[in-house]
């Protein structure tokens, strides 16, 4: 395995890994026990990474999200792991070996999820899925989120990359923003309605509109998950904070399952203020 397959991860990523691991454990336990009808439940990791990271805090190896899911007590029936980076995909292949229940894909998850993976998780086939959508930034397309919501069989954890948005798109003077960055934002949000949300309509003395607080963007996206993608349950997301207390991203959960929401709300509450060291 090459050294470059390992990412150094921050404290907040370790918190995320723990949250997702705990929920995957509960989810898979409940679905494994379900009879009449028995359900075939699937784990999907769309931005899977290389499977093992190095903790910045301790310098130790830390299992990544796909490995955590593979190691849970009540296994999923199938695992689908995707990464765009060939080194990460190689690392996953090396770690997983030839387990028949695991498929590893090297490519863009935005296409692979819609073409190959989500069709394996249809409600009418008595299939259900837990899908982790954990990009570094604005690399996810709304169509993926929307499709998961429409299918009703898929629950998602979603990284809402507020730091990437603030750094590259939500600038005080929109005229200075690179059109390529605007296109990334449109692809993530699904349309241009974020423009309506992101700025206070009252321009200041110099004609600049004030940018709204992060929480306003987050609430608007939470409403979109409910009202446009049709997820029934979208609890308040978990702010993932760096050591200075600034929010790096928000971890959303969206589902059609009330029990899922209850469990995630409980887990979020336990970890809510653990971001800052
Ligand atoms: C934040 S890391 C994932 C970490 C992993 N979920 C974990 O917690 O262990 C994001 C990963 O997404 C991959 N990536 C970026 N764009 C992608 C895309 N369009 N499709 C699939 N993977 C992508 C990167 O190569 C990187 O390994």
mmCIF file of C-alpha atoms and ligand atoms in Angstrom:
data_model
loop_
_atom_site.group_PDB
_atom_site.id
_atom_site.type_symbol
_atom_site.label_atom_id
_atom_site.label_comp_id
_atom_site.label_asym_id
_atom_site.label_seq_id
_atom_site.Cartn_x
_atom_site.Cartn_y
_atom_site.Cartn_z
ATOM 1 C CA UNK A 1 0.000 0.000 0.000
ATOM 2 C CA UNK A 2 1.382 3.430 -0.830
ATOM 3 C CA UNK A 3 1.805 6.057 1.857
ATOM 4 C CA UNK A 4 -0.321 8.546 -0.101
ATOM 5 C CA UNK A 5 -3.435 6.431 0.402
ATOM 6 C CA UNK A 6 -3.532 7.631 4.028
ATOM 7 C CA UNK A 7 -5.040 10.995 4.900
ATOM 8 C CA UNK A 8 -4.166 12.745 8.128
ATOM 9 C CA UNK A 9 -7.459 13.489 9.801
ATOM 10 C CA UNK A 10 -8.475 16.128 12.291
ATOM 11 C CA UNK A 11 -10.304 15.697 15.540
ATOM 12 C CA UNK A 12 -13.692 16.569 14.030
ATOM 13 C CA UNK A 13 -13.301 13.804 11.436
ATOM 14 C CA UNK A 14 -12.767 11.333 14.255
ATOM 15 C CA UNK A 15 -16.007 12.591 15.841
ATOM 16 C CA UNK A 16 -17.827 12.096 12.516
ATOM 17 C CA UNK A 17 -16.418 8.568 12.174
ATOM 18 C CA UNK A 18 -17.692 7.722 15.643
ATOM 19 C CA UNK A 19 -21.181 9.131 14.971
ATOM 20 C CA UNK A 20 -21.581 7.254 11.691
ATOM 21 C CA UNK A 21 -20.157 4.038 13.166
ATOM 22 C CA UNK A 22 -22.582 4.138 16.094
ATOM 23 C CA UNK A 23 -25.584 4.744 13.860
ATOM 24 C CA UNK A 24 -24.518 2.081 11.311
ATOM 25 C CA UNK A 25 -24.243 -0.410 14.182
ATOM 26 C CA UNK A 26 -27.788 0.355 15.414
ATOM 27 C CA UNK A 27 -29.254 0.498 11.904
ATOM 28 C CA UNK A 28 -27.767 -2.817 10.846
ATOM 29 C CA UNK A 29 -28.789 -4.514 14.089
ATOM 30 C CA UNK A 30 -32.407 -3.402 13.640
ATOM 31 C CA UNK A 31 -32.581 -4.324 9.954
ATOM 32 C CA UNK A 32 -30.871 -7.707 10.466
ATOM 33 C CA UNK A 33 -33.523 -8.602 13.049
ATOM 34 C CA UNK A 34 -36.458 -7.559 10.874
ATOM 35 C CA UNK A 35 -38.630 -10.464 9.669
ATOM 36 C CA UNK A 36 -41.889 -10.451 7.689
ATOM 37 C CA UNK A 37 -40.783 -8.989 5.452
ATOM 38 C CA UNK A 38 -37.083 -9.682 5.783
ATOM 39 C CA UNK A 39 -35.128 -6.741 4.429
ATOM 40 C CA UNK A 40 -31.884 -6.787 2.453
ATOM 41 C CA UNK A 41 -29.889 -3.871 3.808
ATOM 42 C CA UNK A 42 -26.942 -2.220 2.097
ATOM 43 C CA UNK A 43 -24.125 0.082 3.175
ATOM 44 C CA UNK A 44 -22.995 2.693 0.643
ATOM 45 C CA UNK A 45 -19.900 4.852 1.140
ATOM 46 C CA UNK A 46 -19.801 7.271 -1.799
ATOM 47 C CA UNK A 47 -16.656 9.260 -0.920
ATOM 48 C CA UNK A 48 -15.085 6.309 0.840
ATOM 49 C CA UNK A 49 -11.441 7.355 1.200
ATOM 50 C CA UNK A 50 -8.654 4.791 1.496
ATOM 51 C CA UNK A 51 -10.097 2.903 4.473
ATOM 52 C CA UNK A 52 -7.434 3.874 7.000
ATOM 53 C CA UNK A 53 -6.349 7.345 8.156
ATOM 54 C CA UNK A 54 -3.778 8.753 10.509
ATOM 55 C CA UNK A 55 -5.038 10.755 13.472
ATOM 56 C CA UNK A 56 -3.420 14.211 13.691
ATOM 57 C CA UNK A 57 -4.081 14.230 17.424
ATOM 58 C CA UNK A 58 -2.499 10.878 18.325
ATOM 59 C CA UNK A 59 -0.443 9.943 15.243
ATOM 60 C CA UNK A 60 -2.169 6.531 15.375
ATOM 61 C CA UNK A 61 -3.894 4.704 12.525
ATOM 62 C CA UNK A 62 -7.671 5.193 12.583
ATOM 63 C CA UNK A 63 -10.152 3.032 10.651
ATOM 64 C CA UNK A 64 -12.048 5.070 8.046
ATOM 65 C CA UNK A 65 -15.796 4.985 7.505
ATOM 66 C CA UNK A 66 -15.836 1.940 5.156
ATOM 67 C CA UNK A 67 -13.719 -0.131 7.506
ATOM 68 C CA UNK A 68 -15.885 0.805 10.483
ATOM 69 C CA UNK A 69 -18.956 -0.379 8.582
ATOM 70 C CA UNK A 70 -17.240 -3.618 7.546
ATOM 71 C CA UNK A 71 -16.313 -4.389 11.141
ATOM 72 C CA UNK A 72 -19.702 -3.944 12.815
ATOM 73 C CA UNK A 73 -21.206 -6.831 14.749
ATOM 74 C CA UNK A 74 -24.333 -7.343 12.636
ATOM 75 C CA UNK A 75 -23.020 -6.964 9.083
ATOM 76 C CA UNK A 76 -24.870 -5.377 6.206
ATOM 77 C CA UNK A 77 -25.841 -7.741 3.379
ATOM 78 C CA UNK A 78 -23.856 -5.733 0.793
ATOM 79 C CA UNK A 79 -21.273 -2.964 0.823
ATOM 80 C CA UNK A 80 -20.620 -0.510 -2.017
ATOM 81 C CA UNK A 81 -17.503 1.640 -1.634
ATOM 82 C CA UNK A 82 -16.607 4.370 -4.134
ATOM 83 C CA UNK A 83 -13.616 6.655 -4.511
ATOM 84 C CA UNK A 84 -12.447 8.768 -7.429
ATOM 85 C CA UNK A 85 -8.784 8.498 -6.492
ATOM 86 C CA UNK A 86 -7.091 5.340 -7.784
ATOM 87 C CA UNK A 87 -4.723 5.164 -4.799
ATOM 88 C CA UNK A 88 -7.648 5.234 -2.403
ATOM 89 C CA UNK A 89 -9.482 2.562 -4.408
ATOM 90 C CA UNK A 90 -6.304 0.391 -4.452
ATOM 91 C CA UNK A 91 -5.965 0.809 -0.716
ATOM 92 C CA UNK A 92 -9.592 -0.254 -0.224
ATOM 93 C CA UNK A 93 -9.048 -3.336 -2.425
ATOM 94 C CA UNK A 94 -6.005 -4.260 -0.400
ATOM 95 C CA UNK A 95 -7.789 -3.876 2.935
ATOM 96 C CA UNK A 96 -10.994 -5.633 1.904
ATOM 97 C CA UNK A 97 -9.454 -8.574 0.025
ATOM 98 C CA UNK A 98 -11.972 -10.657 -1.869
ATOM 99 C CA UNK A 99 -15.053 -10.445 0.303
ATOM 100 C CA UNK A 100 -17.996 -11.379 -1.952
ATOM 101 C CA UNK A 101 -20.310 -8.943 -0.155
ATOM 102 C CA UNK A 102 -18.150 -5.899 -1.034
ATOM 103 C CA UNK A 103 -17.960 -4.021 -4.353
ATOM 104 C CA UNK A 104 -15.322 -1.332 -4.795
ATOM 105 C CA UNK A 105 -15.679 1.256 -7.540
ATOM 106 C CA UNK A 106 -13.085 3.683 -8.818
ATOM 107 C CA UNK A 107 -14.812 6.719 -10.318
ATOM 108 C CA UNK A 108 -17.173 9.628 -9.782
ATOM 109 C CA UNK A 109 -19.833 8.649 -7.273
ATOM 110 C CA UNK A 110 -22.307 11.124 -8.741
ATOM 111 C CA UNK A 111 -22.657 8.893 -11.801
ATOM 112 C CA UNK A 112 -21.961 5.530 -10.145
ATOM 113 C CA UNK A 113 -24.607 5.971 -7.446
ATOM 114 C CA UNK A 114 -27.350 6.772 -9.928
ATOM 115 C CA UNK A 115 -26.358 4.172 -12.552
ATOM 116 C CA UNK A 116 -25.145 1.206 -10.532
ATOM 117 C CA UNK A 117 -25.660 1.449 -6.786
ATOM 118 C CA UNK A 118 -29.020 3.058 -6.009
ATOM 119 C CA UNK A 119 -30.867 0.649 -8.370
ATOM 120 C CA UNK A 120 -29.777 -2.115 -5.960
ATOM 121 C CA UNK A 121 -31.676 -0.452 -3.113
ATOM 122 C CA UNK A 122 -35.265 -0.281 -4.363
ATOM 123 C CA UNK A 123 -38.039 -0.097 -1.778
ATOM 124 C CA UNK A 124 -40.256 -2.481 -3.800
ATOM 125 C CA UNK A 125 -37.478 -5.128 -3.755
ATOM 126 C CA UNK A 126 -37.523 -5.054 0.072
ATOM 127 C CA UNK A 127 -34.138 -3.396 0.080
ATOM 128 C CA UNK A 128 -32.931 -0.556 2.276
ATOM 129 C CA UNK A 129 -29.668 1.384 2.378
ATOM 130 C CA UNK A 130 -27.586 3.622 4.593
ATOM 131 C CA UNK A 131 -25.503 5.951 2.428
ATOM 132 C CA UNK A 132 -22.639 8.148 3.613
ATOM 133 C CA UNK A 133 -22.039 11.224 1.409
ATOM 134 C CA UNK A 134 -18.840 12.670 2.820
ATOM 135 C CA UNK A 135 -16.966 14.826 0.300
ATOM 136 C CA UNK A 136 -14.226 17.288 1.273
ATOM 137 C CA UNK A 137 -16.178 20.134 -0.323
ATOM 138 C CA UNK A 138 -18.722 20.911 -3.028
ATOM 139 C CA UNK A 139 -18.269 17.680 -4.992
ATOM 140 C CA UNK A 140 -21.714 16.176 -4.659
ATOM 141 C CA UNK A 141 -24.625 16.723 -7.055
ATOM 142 C CA UNK A 142 -28.115 17.495 -5.804
ATOM 143 C CA UNK A 143 -29.531 14.832 -8.153
ATOM 144 C CA UNK A 144 -27.982 12.166 -5.924
ATOM 145 C CA UNK A 145 -29.584 13.616 -2.781
ATOM 146 C CA UNK A 146 -32.901 14.130 -4.546
ATOM 147 C CA UNK A 147 -32.946 10.565 -5.934
ATOM 148 C CA UNK A 148 -32.213 9.100 -2.502
ATOM 149 C CA UNK A 149 -35.114 11.096 -1.070
ATOM 150 C CA UNK A 150 -37.519 9.991 -3.789
ATOM 151 C CA UNK A 151 -36.598 6.308 -3.443
ATOM 152 C CA UNK A 152 -37.715 6.313 0.244
ATOM 153 C CA UNK A 153 -35.501 3.295 0.909
ATOM 154 C CA UNK A 154 -32.252 5.215 1.431
ATOM 155 C CA UNK A 155 -31.105 7.124 4.512
ATOM 156 C CA UNK A 156 -28.197 9.505 4.173
ATOM 157 C CA UNK A 157 -25.521 11.161 6.240
ATOM 158 C CA UNK A 158 -24.432 14.249 4.339
ATOM 159 C CA UNK A 159 -21.516 16.598 4.767
ATOM 160 C CA UNK A 160 -22.768 20.168 4.170
ATOM 161 C CA UNK A 161 -19.493 21.881 3.251
ATOM 162 C CA UNK A 162 -20.062 25.377 4.633
ATOM 163 C CA UNK A 163 -16.334 26.213 4.765
ATOM 164 C CA UNK A 164 -15.896 25.523 1.025
ATOM 165 C CA UNK A 165 -19.046 27.572 0.294
ATOM 166 C CA UNK A 166 -17.866 30.523 2.393
ATOM 167 C CA UNK A 167 -14.342 30.431 1.011
ATOM 168 C CA UNK A 168 -15.140 30.062 -2.681
ATOM 169 C CA UNK A 169 -18.704 31.135 -3.375
ATOM 170 C CA UNK A 170 -20.473 33.169 -0.712
ATOM 171 C CA UNK A 171 -18.266 36.242 -1.035
ATOM 172 C CA UNK A 172 -19.330 39.736 -0.180
ATOM 173 C CA UNK A 173 -19.033 40.772 -3.803
ATOM 174 C CA UNK A 174 -20.552 38.041 -5.970
ATOM 175 C CA UNK A 175 -19.175 39.705 -9.111
ATOM 176 C CA UNK A 176 -15.695 38.592 -8.052
ATOM 177 C CA UNK A 177 -16.637 34.924 -7.725
ATOM 178 C CA UNK A 178 -15.267 32.534 -10.334
ATOM 179 C CA UNK A 179 -18.160 31.163 -12.486
ATOM 180 C CA UNK A 180 -16.719 27.667 -12.008
ATOM 181 C CA UNK A 181 -17.276 27.993 -8.252
ATOM 182 C CA UNK A 182 -20.845 29.186 -8.826
ATOM 183 C CA UNK A 183 -21.416 26.105 -11.016
ATOM 184 C CA UNK A 184 -20.189 23.833 -8.182
ATOM 185 C CA UNK A 185 -22.590 25.540 -5.778
ATOM 186 C CA UNK A 186 -25.507 25.201 -8.213
ATOM 187 C CA UNK A 187 -24.700 21.511 -8.709
ATOM 188 C CA UNK A 188 -24.714 20.893 -4.963
ATOM 189 C CA UNK A 189 -27.788 23.002 -4.143
ATOM 190 C CA UNK A 190 -29.701 21.790 -7.208
ATOM 191 C CA UNK A 191 -30.545 25.249 -8.553
ATOM 192 C CA UNK A 192 -29.720 28.908 -7.977
ATOM 193 C CA UNK A 193 -32.146 29.478 -5.095
ATOM 194 C CA UNK A 194 -29.198 29.678 -2.647
ATOM 195 C CA UNK A 195 -28.627 33.217 -3.998
ATOM 196 C CA UNK A 196 -31.947 34.290 -2.510
ATOM 197 C CA UNK A 197 -30.996 32.826 0.844
ATOM 198 C CA UNK A 198 -27.350 33.847 1.085
ATOM 199 C CA UNK A 199 -27.616 37.626 1.137
ATOM 200 C CA UNK A 200 -29.586 40.069 3.181
ATOM 201 C CA UNK A 201 -31.616 42.082 0.714
ATOM 202 C CA UNK A 202 -30.833 45.462 2.283
ATOM 203 C CA UNK A 203 -27.641 46.752 0.664
ATOM 204 C CA UNK A 204 -25.251 48.798 2.826
ATOM 205 C CA UNK A 205 -23.982 52.317 2.066
ATOM 206 C CA UNK A 206 -21.549 50.974 -0.523
ATOM 207 C CA UNK A 207 -24.123 48.836 -2.290
ATOM 208 C CA UNK A 208 -22.921 45.508 -0.855
ATOM 209 C CA UNK A 209 -25.491 43.060 0.438
ATOM 210 C CA UNK A 210 -24.639 41.480 3.788
ATOM 211 C CA UNK A 211 -24.018 37.768 3.805
ATOM 212 C CA UNK A 212 -26.323 35.840 6.135
ATOM 213 C CA UNK A 213 -25.120 33.719 9.062
ATOM 214 C CA UNK A 214 -24.185 30.071 8.442
ATOM 215 C CA UNK A 215 -27.277 28.959 10.352
ATOM 216 C CA UNK A 216 -29.555 30.615 7.782
ATOM 217 C CA UNK A 217 -27.952 28.665 4.914
ATOM 218 C CA UNK A 218 -28.167 25.476 6.941
ATOM 219 C CA UNK A 219 -31.847 25.967 7.772
ATOM 220 C CA UNK A 220 -32.633 26.637 4.094
ATOM 221 C CA UNK A 221 -30.869 23.422 3.090
ATOM 222 C CA UNK A 222 -32.664 21.478 5.817
ATOM 223 C CA UNK A 223 -35.952 22.760 4.343
ATOM 224 C CA UNK A 224 -34.805 21.662 0.870
ATOM 225 C CA UNK A 225 -34.053 18.161 2.098
ATOM 226 C CA UNK A 226 -37.593 17.995 3.474
ATOM 227 C CA UNK A 227 -39.604 19.898 0.905
ATOM 228 C CA UNK A 228 -37.725 19.300 -2.353
ATOM 229 C CA UNK A 229 -36.051 15.921 -1.836
ATOM 230 C CA UNK A 230 -39.049 14.753 0.282
ATOM 231 C CA UNK A 231 -37.131 13.252 3.190
ATOM 232 C CA UNK A 232 -39.617 12.992 6.058
ATOM 233 C CA UNK A 233 -37.154 13.273 8.920
ATOM 234 C CA UNK A 234 -34.252 15.721 8.896
ATOM 235 C CA UNK A 235 -33.077 16.531 12.422
ATOM 236 C CA UNK A 236 -31.009 19.654 13.064
ATOM 237 C CA UNK A 237 -27.544 18.870 11.716
ATOM 238 C CA UNK A 238 -24.472 18.531 13.857
ATOM 239 C CA UNK A 239 -21.935 21.391 13.560
ATOM 240 C CA UNK A 240 -18.466 19.901 13.198
ATOM 241 C CA UNK A 241 -16.059 22.359 14.832
ATOM 242 C CA UNK A 242 -12.316 22.790 14.645
ATOM 243 C CA UNK A 243 -10.139 23.349 17.707
ATOM 244 C CA UNK A 244 -10.940 27.090 17.617
ATOM 245 C CA UNK A 245 -14.658 26.395 17.721
ATOM 246 C CA UNK A 246 -15.321 27.422 14.087
ATOM 247 C CA UNK A 247 -17.693 25.245 12.108
ATOM 248 C CA UNK A 248 -15.934 23.351 9.302
ATOM 249 C CA UNK A 249 -19.055 21.614 8.031
ATOM 250 C CA UNK A 250 -22.465 20.438 9.202
ATOM 251 C CA UNK A 251 -23.300 16.753 9.342
ATOM 252 C CA UNK A 252 -26.872 16.198 8.163
ATOM 253 C CA UNK A 253 -28.952 13.060 8.518
ATOM 254 C CA UNK A 254 -32.040 12.571 6.359
ATOM 255 C CA UNK A 255 -34.416 9.633 6.406
ATOM 256 C CA UNK A 256 -37.954 8.342 5.984
ATOM 257 C CA UNK A 257 -37.724 6.542 9.253
ATOM 258 C CA UNK A 258 -38.699 8.113 12.573
ATOM 259 C CA UNK A 259 -36.709 5.614 14.614
ATOM 260 C CA UNK A 260 -33.639 6.556 12.596
ATOM 261 C CA UNK A 261 -34.207 10.204 13.437
ATOM 262 C CA UNK A 262 -34.614 9.395 17.154
ATOM 263 C CA UNK A 263 -31.380 7.407 17.252
ATOM 264 C CA UNK A 264 -29.395 10.038 15.355
ATOM 265 C CA UNK A 265 -30.780 12.862 17.520
ATOM 266 C CA UNK A 266 -29.616 10.940 20.577
ATOM 267 C CA UNK A 267 -26.145 10.367 19.091
ATOM 268 C CA UNK A 268 -25.820 13.987 17.899
ATOM 269 C CA UNK A 269 -26.718 15.224 21.379
ATOM 270 C CA UNK A 270 -23.962 13.109 22.915
ATOM 271 C CA UNK A 271 -21.331 14.528 20.567
ATOM 272 C CA UNK A 272 -22.701 18.036 19.946
ATOM 273 C CA UNK A 273 -20.134 20.018 21.849
ATOM 274 C CA UNK A 274 -17.207 17.716 21.402
ATOM 275 C CA UNK A 275 -15.836 19.470 18.314
ATOM 276 C CA UNK A 276 -13.648 22.017 20.085
ATOM 277 C CA UNK A 277 -10.807 20.480 22.047
HETATM 278 C C1 LIG B 1 -13.511 13.267 3.276
HETATM 279 S S1 LIG B 1 -12.758 11.989 2.319
HETATM 280 C C2 LIG B 1 -13.693 10.580 2.810
HETATM 281 C C3 LIG B 1 -13.426 10.069 4.179
HETATM 282 C C4 LIG B 1 -14.194 8.841 4.576
HETATM 283 N N1 LIG B 1 -15.647 9.030 4.412
HETATM 284 C C5 LIG B 1 -13.917 8.497 6.017
HETATM 285 O O1 LIG B 1 -14.527 9.140 6.894
HETATM 286 O O2 LIG B 1 -13.121 7.603 6.282
HETATM 287 C C6 LIG B 1 -13.370 12.297 0.710
HETATM 288 C C7 LIG B 1 -12.946 11.302 -0.360
HETATM 289 O O3 LIG B 1 -13.755 11.546 -1.516
HETATM 290 C C8 LIG B 1 -13.000 11.245 -2.678
HETATM 291 N N2 LIG B 1 -13.694 11.912 -3.806
HETATM 292 C C9 LIG B 1 -13.646 13.215 -4.190
HETATM 293 N N3 LIG B 1 -14.494 13.441 -5.217
HETATM 294 C C10 LIG B 1 -15.113 12.258 -5.477
HETATM 295 C C11 LIG B 1 -16.128 11.853 -6.386
HETATM 296 N N4 LIG B 1 -16.673 12.713 -7.248
HETATM 297 N N5 LIG B 1 -16.536 10.551 -6.355
HETATM 298 C C12 LIG B 1 -16.007 9.671 -5.478
HETATM 299 N N6 LIG B 1 -15.041 10.000 -4.578
HETATM 300 C C13 LIG B 1 -14.608 11.276 -4.567
HETATM 301 C C14 LIG B 1 -11.610 11.721 -2.344
HETATM 302 O O4 LIG B 1 -10.649 11.028 -3.126
HETATM 303 C C15 LIG B 1 -11.510 11.387 -0.845
HETATM 304 O O5 LIG B 1 -10.883 10.127 -0.655
#
